[in-house]
mmCIF file of C-alpha atoms and ligand atoms in Angstrom:
data_model
loop_
_atom_site.group_PDB
_atom_site.id
_atom_site.type_symbol
_atom_site.label_atom_id
_atom_site.label_comp_id
_atom_site.label_asym_id
_atom_site.label_seq_id
_atom_site.Cartn_x
_atom_site.Cartn_y
_atom_site.Cartn_z
ATOM 1 C CA MET A 1 0.000 0.000 0.000
ATOM 2 C CA THR A 2 1.356 3.448 -0.904
ATOM 3 C CA ARG A 3 1.645 5.728 2.080
ATOM 4 C CA SER A 4 -0.023 9.078 1.779
ATOM 5 C CA GLN A 5 2.020 12.224 2.227
ATOM 6 C CA THR A 6 1.522 13.702 5.679
ATOM 7 C CA THR A 7 -0.402 16.911 5.219
ATOM 8 C CA LEU A 8 -2.301 18.986 7.761
ATOM 9 C CA ARG A 9 -5.496 17.628 6.261
ATOM 10 C CA ARG A 10 -4.254 14.044 6.599
ATOM 11 C CA LEU A 11 -3.478 14.679 10.286
ATOM 12 C CA ARG A 12 -7.012 16.010 10.849
ATOM 13 C CA GLU A 13 -8.410 12.921 9.083
ATOM 14 C CA MET A 14 -6.250 10.656 11.227
ATOM 15 C CA LYS A 15 -7.587 12.296 14.385
ATOM 16 C CA ALA A 16 -11.172 11.991 13.144
ATOM 17 C CA ALA A 17 -10.639 8.308 12.280
ATOM 18 C CA GLY A 18 -8.925 7.565 15.601
ATOM 19 C CA GLU A 19 -5.687 6.609 13.802
ATOM 20 C CA GLN A 20 -2.644 7.212 15.989
ATOM 21 C CA ILE A 21 -0.177 9.817 14.727
ATOM 22 C CA VAL A 22 3.466 8.781 15.053
ATOM 23 C CA MET A 23 5.980 11.562 15.607
ATOM 24 C CA VAL A 24 9.673 11.247 16.398
ATOM 25 C CA THR A 25 12.621 13.603 16.592
ATOM 26 C CA ALA A 26 15.539 13.452 14.175
ATOM 27 C CA TYR A 27 18.539 15.724 13.787
ATOM 28 C CA ASP A 28 20.429 14.323 10.807
ATOM 29 C CA HIS A 29 20.008 12.836 7.361
ATOM 30 C CA PRO A 30 20.400 9.081 8.030
ATOM 31 C CA THR A 31 18.033 8.967 10.991
ATOM 32 C CA ALA A 32 15.509 11.184 9.181
ATOM 33 C CA ARG A 33 15.589 8.743 6.262
ATOM 34 C CA ALA A 34 15.147 5.814 8.634
ATOM 35 C CA ALA A 35 12.185 7.484 10.374
ATOM 36 C CA ASP A 36 10.538 8.266 7.042
ATOM 37 C CA ALA A 37 11.126 4.723 5.757
ATOM 38 C CA ALA A 38 9.656 3.338 8.993
ATOM 39 C CA GLY A 39 6.405 5.153 8.247
ATOM 40 C CA VAL A 40 6.616 7.885 10.862
ATOM 41 C CA ASP A 41 4.029 10.612 10.160
ATOM 42 C CA ILE A 42 5.858 13.663 11.580
ATOM 43 C CA VAL A 43 9.600 14.159 11.979
ATOM 44 C CA LEU A 44 10.381 16.848 14.535
ATOM 45 C CA VAL A 45 13.729 18.567 14.477
ATOM 46 C CA GLY A 46 13.457 19.211 18.191
ATOM 47 C CA ASP A 47 15.539 21.738 20.050
ATOM 48 C CA SER A 48 16.351 18.726 22.237
ATOM 49 C CA ALA A 49 19.163 18.600 19.649
ATOM 50 C CA ALA A 50 20.874 20.973 22.063
ATOM 51 C CA GLN A 51 21.540 18.182 24.560
ATOM 52 C CA VAL A 52 21.070 15.107 22.384
ATOM 53 C CA VAL A 53 23.509 15.873 19.572
ATOM 54 C CA LEU A 54 25.279 19.164 20.396
ATOM 55 C CA GLY A 55 26.245 18.523 24.023
ATOM 56 C CA TYR A 56 24.726 21.681 25.533
ATOM 57 C CA PRO A 57 23.341 21.489 29.076
ATOM 58 C CA SER A 58 19.826 22.576 28.055
ATOM 59 C CA THR A 59 17.715 23.548 25.065
ATOM 60 C CA VAL A 60 18.169 27.282 25.632
ATOM 61 C CA SER A 61 21.711 27.228 24.213
ATOM 62 C CA VAL A 62 20.974 26.033 20.686
ATOM 63 C CA SER A 63 20.982 28.750 18.017
ATOM 64 C CA VAL A 64 18.829 29.321 14.955
ATOM 65 C CA ASP A 65 21.838 28.741 12.692
ATOM 66 C CA GLU A 66 22.556 25.382 14.331
ATOM 67 C CA MET A 67 18.906 24.345 14.097
ATOM 68 C CA LEU A 68 18.819 25.386 10.426
ATOM 69 C CA VAL A 69 21.722 23.078 9.581
ATOM 70 C CA LEU A 70 20.056 20.151 11.358
ATOM 71 C CA THR A 71 16.656 20.895 9.804
ATOM 72 C CA GLY A 72 18.159 21.027 6.296
ATOM 73 C CA ALA A 73 19.794 17.623 6.822
ATOM 74 C CA VAL A 74 16.506 16.136 8.040
ATOM 75 C CA ARG A 75 14.552 17.707 5.169
ATOM 76 C CA ARG A 76 16.868 16.085 2.622
ATOM 77 C CA GLY A 77 16.163 12.694 4.197
ATOM 78 C CA VAL A 78 12.368 12.886 4.347
ATOM 79 C CA GLU A 79 9.973 12.306 1.456
ATOM 80 C CA VAL A 80 6.635 11.445 3.032
ATOM 81 C CA ALA A 81 6.521 12.638 6.631
ATOM 82 C CA LEU A 82 5.818 16.220 7.670
ATOM 83 C CA VAL A 83 8.993 17.996 8.788
ATOM 84 C CA VAL A 84 8.470 20.274 11.798
ATOM 85 C CA ALA A 85 11.289 22.444 13.166
ATOM 86 C CA ASP A 86 11.458 23.703 16.737
ATOM 87 C CA VAL A 87 12.166 27.422 16.848
ATOM 88 C CA PRO A 88 14.831 27.900 19.503
ATOM 89 C CA PHE A 89 14.700 30.005 22.627
ATOM 90 C CA GLY A 90 15.457 33.660 21.948
ATOM 91 C CA SER A 91 14.461 33.573 18.302
ATOM 92 C CA THR A 92 10.816 34.638 18.667
ATOM 93 C CA GLU A 93 10.557 36.346 22.044
ATOM 94 C CA VAL A 94 11.306 39.922 21.009
ATOM 95 C CA SER A 95 8.388 40.622 18.665
ATOM 96 C CA ASP A 96 5.914 39.109 16.239
ATOM 97 C CA GLU A 97 8.130 40.402 13.422
ATOM 98 C CA GLN A 98 11.131 38.541 14.841
ATOM 99 C CA ALA A 99 9.008 35.392 15.141
ATOM 100 C CA ILE A 100 7.836 35.613 11.519
ATOM 101 C CA ALA A 101 11.392 36.251 10.292
ATOM 102 C CA THR A 102 12.689 33.220 12.220
ATOM 103 C CA ALA A 103 9.900 30.941 11.046
ATOM 104 C CA LEU A 104 10.442 32.061 7.446
ATOM 105 C CA ARG A 105 14.108 31.064 7.667
ATOM 106 C CA PHE A 106 13.142 27.548 8.731
ATOM 107 C CA VAL A 107 10.800 27.209 5.783
ATOM 108 C CA ARG A 108 12.858 28.969 3.095
ATOM 109 C CA GLU A 109 16.424 28.048 4.058
ATOM 110 C CA ALA A 110 15.905 24.617 5.616
ATOM 111 C CA GLY A 111 12.708 23.378 3.939
ATOM 112 C CA ALA A 112 10.618 22.825 7.072
ATOM 113 C CA ASP A 113 6.905 22.249 6.492
ATOM 114 C CA ALA A 114 5.948 23.788 9.830
ATOM 115 C CA VAL A 115 7.456 25.153 13.026
ATOM 116 C CA LYS A 116 6.840 24.355 16.684
ATOM 117 C CA LEU A 117 6.573 27.004 19.397
ATOM 118 C CA GLU A 118 6.536 26.345 23.123
ATOM 119 C CA GLY A 119 4.196 28.056 25.556
ATOM 120 C CA ALA A 120 0.826 29.750 25.726
ATOM 121 C CA GLY A 121 1.352 33.088 27.451
ATOM 122 C CA PRO A 122 -0.121 36.186 25.781
ATOM 123 C CA ALA A 123 3.109 36.926 23.876
ATOM 124 C CA ARG A 124 3.421 33.305 22.674
ATOM 125 C CA LEU A 125 -0.167 33.337 21.439
ATOM 126 C CA SER A 126 0.527 36.557 19.561
ATOM 127 C CA ARG A 127 3.588 34.894 17.948
ATOM 128 C CA ILE A 128 1.548 31.850 16.923
ATOM 129 C CA ARG A 129 -1.101 34.093 15.352
ATOM 130 C CA ALA A 130 1.576 36.113 13.563
ATOM 131 C CA ILE A 131 3.400 33.080 12.130
ATOM 132 C CA VAL A 132 0.159 31.396 11.076
ATOM 133 C CA GLY A 133 -0.891 34.732 9.566
ATOM 134 C CA ALA A 134 2.299 34.689 7.513
ATOM 135 C CA GLY A 135 1.204 31.355 6.060
ATOM 136 C CA ILE A 136 3.445 29.054 8.095
ATOM 137 C CA PRO A 137 1.752 26.203 9.953
ATOM 138 C CA VAL A 138 2.476 26.049 13.687
ATOM 139 C CA VAL A 139 2.515 23.186 16.196
ATOM 140 C CA GLY A 140 1.944 24.382 19.774
ATOM 141 C CA HIS A 141 3.596 22.860 22.850
ATOM 142 C CA VAL A 142 2.143 23.069 26.370
ATOM 143 C CA GLY A 143 2.552 21.292 29.716
ATOM 144 C CA LEU A 144 6.265 21.005 30.426
ATOM 145 C CA THR A 145 7.963 23.495 28.104
ATOM 146 C CA PRO A 146 11.725 22.922 28.490
ATOM 147 C CA GLN A 147 12.726 26.353 27.105
ATOM 148 C CA THR A 148 11.032 27.996 30.092
ATOM 149 C CA ALA A 149 11.461 25.151 32.588
ATOM 150 C CA THR A 150 13.110 27.451 35.141
ATOM 151 C CA ALA A 151 9.946 29.541 35.325
ATOM 152 C CA LEU A 152 7.924 26.324 35.742
ATOM 153 C CA GLY A 153 10.017 25.227 38.715
ATOM 154 C CA GLY A 154 12.325 22.868 36.820
ATOM 155 C CA MET A 155 12.000 19.939 34.421
ATOM 156 C CA ARG A 156 8.983 18.479 36.189
ATOM 157 C CA ALA A 157 5.535 17.199 35.281
ATOM 158 C CA GLN A 158 2.833 19.860 34.950
ATOM 159 C CA GLY A 159 -0.916 19.722 35.606
ATOM 160 C CA ARG A 160 -0.604 17.868 38.906
ATOM 161 C CA THR A 161 -2.116 20.605 41.072
ATOM 162 C CA GLU A 162 -5.521 22.318 40.832
ATOM 163 C CA GLN A 163 -3.907 25.455 39.507
ATOM 164 C CA THR A 164 -1.628 23.866 36.905
ATOM 165 C CA ALA A 165 -4.287 21.383 35.711
ATOM 166 C CA ALA A 166 -6.686 24.258 35.055
ATOM 167 C CA ARG A 167 -3.894 26.211 33.362
ATOM 168 C CA LEU A 168 -3.091 23.279 31.104
ATOM 169 C CA VAL A 169 -6.701 23.200 29.875
ATOM 170 C CA ASP A 170 -6.684 26.967 29.264
ATOM 171 C CA ASP A 171 -3.331 26.755 27.480
ATOM 172 C CA ALA A 172 -4.471 23.958 25.181
ATOM 173 C CA PHE A 173 -7.575 25.895 24.131
ATOM 174 C CA ALA A 174 -5.618 29.129 23.751
ATOM 175 C CA VAL A 175 -3.019 27.563 21.445
ATOM 176 C CA GLN A 176 -5.768 25.968 19.362
ATOM 177 C CA ASP A 177 -7.626 29.293 19.153
ATOM 178 C CA ALA A 178 -4.426 31.077 18.129
ATOM 179 C CA GLY A 179 -4.353 28.910 15.006
ATOM 180 C CA ALA A 180 -1.965 26.027 15.725
ATOM 181 C CA PHE A 181 -2.771 22.962 13.609
ATOM 182 C CA ALA A 182 -1.525 20.486 16.229
ATOM 183 C CA LEU A 183 -0.462 20.509 19.846
ATOM 184 C CA VAL A 184 2.282 18.707 21.746
ATOM 185 C CA VAL A 185 1.442 18.121 25.413
ATOM 186 C CA GLU A 186 4.455 17.167 27.510
ATOM 187 C CA ALA A 187 4.653 15.588 30.966
ATOM 188 C CA VAL A 188 1.136 15.850 32.361
ATOM 189 C CA PRO A 189 -0.887 13.181 34.184
ATOM 190 C CA ALA A 190 -2.778 10.843 31.849
ATOM 191 C CA GLU A 191 -6.010 11.547 33.765
ATOM 192 C CA VAL A 192 -5.732 15.274 33.098
ATOM 193 C CA MET A 193 -4.973 14.618 29.445
ATOM 194 C CA ALA A 194 -8.029 12.330 29.273
ATOM 195 C CA VAL A 195 -10.205 15.248 30.389
ATOM 196 C CA VAL A 196 -8.864 17.773 27.894
ATOM 197 C CA LEU A 197 -8.303 15.515 24.846
ATOM 198 C CA PRO A 198 -11.941 15.053 23.774
ATOM 199 C CA GLU A 199 -12.486 18.830 23.900
ATOM 200 C CA ILE A 200 -9.632 19.800 21.572
ATOM 201 C CA ASP A 201 -10.308 19.753 17.826
ATOM 202 C CA ILE A 202 -6.717 19.789 16.574
ATOM 203 C CA PRO A 203 -4.517 16.667 16.797
ATOM 204 C CA VAL A 204 -2.897 16.355 20.218
ATOM 205 C CA ILE A 205 0.456 14.571 20.380
ATOM 206 C CA GLY A 206 1.505 13.396 23.817
ATOM 207 C CA ILE A 207 4.926 12.883 25.376
ATOM 208 C CA GLY A 208 4.654 11.651 28.925
ATOM 209 C CA ALA A 209 0.957 12.520 28.866
ATOM 210 C CA GLY A 210 -0.743 9.144 28.412
ATOM 211 C CA ALA A 211 -3.177 8.401 25.598
ATOM 212 C CA ALA A 212 -3.554 11.104 22.943
ATOM 213 C CA ASP A 213 -4.101 11.403 19.193
ATOM 214 C CA GLY A 214 -0.470 10.428 18.754
ATOM 215 C CA GLN A 215 2.862 10.122 20.522
ATOM 216 C CA VAL A 216 6.289 11.691 20.184
ATOM 217 C CA LEU A 217 9.599 10.584 21.678
ATOM 218 C CA VAL A 218 13.183 11.703 21.288
ATOM 219 C CA LEU A 219 14.838 9.314 18.828
ATOM 220 C CA HIS A 220 17.980 8.789 20.916
ATOM 221 C CA ASP A 221 15.869 7.919 23.974
ATOM 222 C CA LEU A 222 13.676 5.370 22.215
ATOM 223 C CA LEU A 223 16.610 3.744 20.421
ATOM 224 C CA GLY A 224 18.612 3.462 23.647
ATOM 225 C CA ILE A 225 21.424 5.768 22.490
ATOM 226 C CA THR A 226 20.944 8.269 25.341
ATOM 227 C CA GLN A 227 23.373 7.600 28.169
ATOM 228 C CA GLY A 228 22.295 7.712 31.823
ATOM 229 C CA ARG A 229 18.914 8.541 33.297
ATOM 230 C CA VAL A 230 15.955 9.081 31.009
ATOM 231 C CA ALA A 231 12.512 10.519 31.812
ATOM 232 C CA THR A 232 9.847 8.222 33.308
ATOM 233 C CA PHE A 233 7.845 8.379 30.085
ATOM 234 C CA VAL A 234 10.620 7.028 27.861
ATOM 235 C CA LYS A 235 10.382 3.471 26.603
ATOM 236 C CA ARG A 236 13.468 1.945 25.009
ATOM 237 C CA PHE A 237 12.598 0.074 21.825
ATOM 238 C CA ALA A 238 16.200 -0.841 20.959
ATOM 239 C CA ALA A 239 19.669 -0.936 22.509
ATOM 240 C CA VAL A 240 21.563 0.945 19.809
ATOM 241 C CA GLY A 241 23.848 2.598 22.387
ATOM 242 C CA GLU A 242 25.145 -0.827 23.418
ATOM 243 C CA ASP A 243 25.714 -1.772 19.770
ATOM 244 C CA ILE A 244 27.641 1.474 19.219
ATOM 245 C CA ASP A 245 29.833 0.826 22.272
ATOM 246 C CA ALA A 246 30.470 -2.780 21.250
ATOM 247 C CA GLY A 247 31.207 -1.830 17.632
ATOM 248 C CA LEU A 248 33.676 0.916 18.537
ATOM 249 C CA THR A 249 35.431 -1.250 21.128
ATOM 250 C CA ALA A 250 35.834 -4.082 18.592
ATOM 251 C CA TYR A 251 37.113 -1.639 15.943
ATOM 252 C CA ALA A 252 39.724 -0.186 18.309
ATOM 253 C CA GLU A 253 40.858 -3.688 19.323
ATOM 254 C CA GLU A 254 41.205 -4.902 15.738
ATOM 255 C CA VAL A 255 43.137 -1.800 14.629
ATOM 256 C CA ARG A 256 45.520 -2.154 17.568
ATOM 257 C CA SER A 257 46.024 -5.902 17.045
ATOM 258 C CA GLY A 258 46.417 -5.598 13.251
ATOM 259 C CA VAL A 259 43.379 -7.796 12.511
ATOM 260 C CA PHE A 260 41.804 -4.884 10.647
ATOM 261 C CA PRO A 261 42.193 -4.204 7.758
ATOM 262 C CA GLY A 262 42.131 -7.807 6.502
ATOM 263 C CA PRO A 263 42.887 -8.993 2.935
ATOM 264 C CA GLU A 264 39.237 -8.462 1.986
ATOM 265 C CA HIS A 265 39.477 -4.719 2.783
ATOM 266 C CA VAL A 266 42.359 -3.824 0.446
ATOM 267 C CA TYR A 267 42.552 -2.960 -3.269
ATOM 268 C CA PRO A 268 44.506 -5.352 -5.546
ATOM 269 C CA ALA A 269 47.299 -3.915 -7.732
ATOM 270 C CA GLY A 270 48.916 -5.350 -10.879
ATOM 271 C CA GLN A 271 52.578 -6.456 -10.776
ATOM 272 C CA GLU A 272 53.512 -3.450 -12.956
ATOM 273 C CA ALA A 273 52.151 -0.988 -10.395
ATOM 274 C CA VAL A 274 54.051 -2.688 -7.575
ATOM 275 C CA ALA A 275 57.242 -2.760 -9.675
ATOM 276 C CA ALA A 276 56.828 0.950 -10.509
ATOM 277 C CA ALA A 277 56.373 1.784 -6.821
ATOM 278 C CA ARG A 278 59.563 -0.195 -5.987
ATOM 279 C CA ALA A 279 61.505 1.600 -8.720
ATOM 280 C CA ALA A 280 60.273 4.997 -7.430
ATOM 281 C CA VAL A 281 61.363 4.113 -3.909
ATOM 282 C CA ALA A 282 64.774 2.935 -5.214
ATOM 283 C CA ARG A 283 65.254 6.237 -7.088
ATOM 284 C CA ARG A 284 64.631 8.119 -3.858
ATOM 285 C CA ALA A 285 66.856 5.865 -1.766
ATOM 286 C CA ARG A 286 69.930 7.626 -0.329
ATOM 287 C CA PRO A 287 73.298 6.454 -1.791
HETATM 288 O O1 LIG B 301 12.678 19.257 21.405
HETATM 289 C C1 LIG B 301 12.045 18.191 21.440
HETATM 290 O O2 LIG B 301 12.556 17.104 21.221
HETATM 291 C C2 LIG B 301 10.617 18.283 21.760
HETATM 292 C C3 LIG B 301 9.876 16.999 21.941
HETATM 293 C C4 LIG B 301 10.299 16.344 23.170
HETATM 294 C C5 LIG B 301 8.422 17.189 21.857
HETATM 295 O O3 LIG B 301 10.089 19.349 21.881
#
């Protein structure tokens, strides 16, 4: 069966039909290709790239220029899925004009189909409206929003108190009303999500939020590449990190012991070439 291109319309149809939407992050060409070939519906070039592939301590450090390079690489690897780029911290906060200019760069320079913006405060809603008004589709992101985690009291689940549960509901509606075509909800109790989900018309993609219209995970977490502690909501579907460690250890051992390269890894040469090389060496030899 031929897979249909992921369009905004297709995502709405999937929600209406109760078909789960599969979203995953990618930050480079080979993993973007793999995600697309695996039938993923949305590839997100998340600003989690900051920690996952660039080694920064948090998402706030990654720049627009860095995200543009990663988004371009992902774009070139994806044919069917929708490519969504996270707009990094500091690139939309100043004004609606700044937000439009940033979003335009992701579409024009890197080929993103849409951008994702975190938060639902009055300024964020204005930015969403402005970007959508400029003709660029926007995915919203509420619940735990890592770019502003300090203001939320750290990287912790949201919607667990009366106040934050009510705020989550208001935020979800506000982002929808501002014109986002989909919404990521991160790290909220499944019971709270279950209350809000049926009321929201746009597709809702959960991460650590229980059942939703779809799910998103960070690629390196789900493949088991991430080292150390991962969030409660992460499930490892592979142990690629262990394979990488084992492969690199074996490579280093074989180089050091001379096992690699073996005869099967070298190019053959005719006798004439070898003789010519010997003659050239002899000509250079000191008397
Ligand atoms: O940056 C990211 O990877 C994200 C997902 C976790 C939703 O925003």
